[in-house]
Coordinates of C-alpha atoms in Angstrom, one line a residue:
X1 CA 89.5 -119.4 50.6
X2 CA 91.5 -116.2 50.6
X3 CA 89.7 -115.0 53.6
X4 CA 90.5 -118.3 55.5
X5 CA 94.2 -118.0 54.5
X6 CA 94.3 -114.4 55.6
X7 CA 92.7 -115.0 59.0
X8 CA 94.9 -118.1 59.7
X9 CA 98.3 -116.4 59.1
X10 CA 100.5 -114.0 60.9
X11 CA 101.0 -110.5 59.3
X12 CA 103.8 -110.6 56.7
X13 CA 106.8 -108.3 57.1
X14 CA 105.7 -106.2 54.1
X15 CA 102.7 -105.7 52.0
X16 CA 102.4 -107.0 48.5
X17 CA 102.8 -103.5 47.1
X18 CA 106.0 -103.0 49.2
X19 CA 107.3 -106.3 47.9
X20 CA 106.6 -105.2 44.3
X21 CA 108.4 -101.9 44.9
X22 CA 111.4 -103.7 46.3
X23 CA 111.5 -105.9 43.2
X24 CA 111.1 -102.8 41.0
X25 CA 113.9 -101.0 42.6
X26 CA 116.3 -103.9 42.8
X27 CA 115.5 -105.2 39.3
X28 CA 115.5 -101.7 37.8
X29 CA 112.1 -102.3 36.2
X30 CA 110.7 -99.2 34.5
X31 CA 107.2 -99.6 36.1
X32 CA 105.5 -101.2 39.0
X33 CA 103.4 -103.2 36.6
X34 CA 106.5 -104.8 35.1
X35 CA 107.8 -105.6 38.6
X36 CA 104.5 -107.1 39.6
X37 CA 104.4 -109.3 36.5
X38 CA 107.8 -110.6 37.3
X39 CA 106.8 -111.3 40.9
X40 CA 103.7 -113.2 39.9
X41 CA 105.4 -115.2 37.2
X42 CA 108.4 -116.2 39.4
X43 CA 106.1 -117.1 42.4
X44 CA 103.9 -119.2 40.1
X45 CA 107.0 -121.0 38.9
X46 CA 108.2 -121.5 42.4
X47 CA 104.8 -122.8 43.4
X48 CA 105.1 -125.5 40.8
X49 CA 108.3 -126.6 42.5
X50 CA 107.8 -126.4 46.2
X51 CA 105.9 -129.0 48.2
X52 CA 105.3 -129.9 51.8
X53 CA 106.4 -128.0 54.8
X54 CA 108.6 -125.6 52.9
X55 CA 105.7 -124.5 50.7
X56 CA 103.5 -123.8 53.7
X57 CA 106.3 -122.1 55.6
X58 CA 107.2 -119.8 52.7
X59 CA 103.5 -118.9 52.0
X60 CA 103.1 -117.9 55.7
X61 CA 106.0 -115.4 55.4
X62 CA 104.9 -113.8 52.1
X63 CA 102.3 -111.1 51.7
X64 CA 98.9 -112.5 51.1
X65 CA 98.7 -111.8 47.4
X66 CA 102.2 -113.4 46.9
X67 CA 101.2 -116.4 49.0
X68 CA 98.1 -116.9 47.0
X69 CA 100.1 -116.8 43.7
X70 CA 102.5 -119.4 45.1
X71 CA 99.9 -121.8 46.5
X72 CA 97.6 -121.6 43.5
X73 CA 100.0 -123.7 41.5
X74 CA 99.9 -127.5 41.4
X75 CA 103.4 -128.8 42.2
X76 CA 105.2 -130.7 39.4
X77 CA 105.8 -134.4 40.0
X78 CA 109.5 -134.0 39.5
X79 CA 111.6 -131.1 40.6
X80 CA 113.5 -129.0 38.0
X81 CA 117.1 -128.0 38.0
X82 CA 117.9 -124.3 38.1
X83 CA 118.4 -124.4 34.3
X84 CA 115.1 -126.2 34.0
X85 CA 113.3 -123.6 36.2
X86 CA 114.6 -120.7 34.2
X87 CA 113.8 -122.4 30.9
X88 CA 110.3 -123.2 32.0
X89 CA 109.8 -119.6 33.2
X90 CA 111.1 -118.2 29.9
X91 CA 108.8 -120.5 27.9
X92 CA 105.7 -119.6 30.0
X93 CA 106.3 -115.9 29.9
X94 CA 107.5 -115.7 26.3
X95 CA 110.7 -114.1 27.4
X96 CA 114.3 -115.0 26.9
X97 CA 116.4 -117.2 29.3
X98 CA 118.4 -114.1 30.2
X99 CA 115.2 -112.1 31.1
X100 CA 113.9 -115.1 33.1
X101 CA 117.2 -115.4 35.0
X102 CA 117.0 -111.6 35.8
X103 CA 113.4 -111.9 37.0
X104 CA 114.0 -115.0 39.1
X105 CA 117.1 -113.5 40.7
X106 CA 115.5 -110.2 41.5
X107 CA 112.3 -111.8 43.0
X108 CA 114.3 -114.5 44.8
X109 CA 116.4 -111.8 46.5
X110 CA 113.3 -110.2 48.0
X111 CA 111.7 -113.6 48.8
X112 CA 114.9 -114.7 50.6
X113 CA 114.8 -111.7 52.9
X114 CA 111.2 -112.4 53.8
X115 CA 111.7 -116.2 54.2
X116 CA 114.9 -116.0 56.3
X117 CA 118.1 -118.0 56.1
X118 CA 116.8 -121.2 57.8
X119 CA 113.8 -121.6 55.4
X120 CA 115.9 -120.7 52.3
X121 CA 118.4 -123.3 53.3
X122 CA 115.6 -125.9 53.6
X123 CA 114.1 -124.9 50.3
X124 CA 117.5 -125.1 48.5
X125 CA 118.2 -128.5 50.0

């Protein structure tokens, strides 16, 4: 499955490792492992929210490992509010709402640059 996804998609603007390093720098995480964990958790939470064309379009613009994390999730039947998203993320990671907000904001900043303004607008709507 991963091989099919990789061969059917254009090259992402950055590698997964570069994405993690951007998150590490922007979020002031002490280690790459902490940044990678934040990336994976936030993308999994986002994957539970996005459906349809926006999900496919975002996955195509992310590095392969990030796209796989996003698309491995089964979307929820009802979308969550921003507060609900952060609460769910905090609960699933065992963190606090403040930490979940920090992780989400940091990862979303990098994802937004990869996705571009048009796609981000569609996702937010």
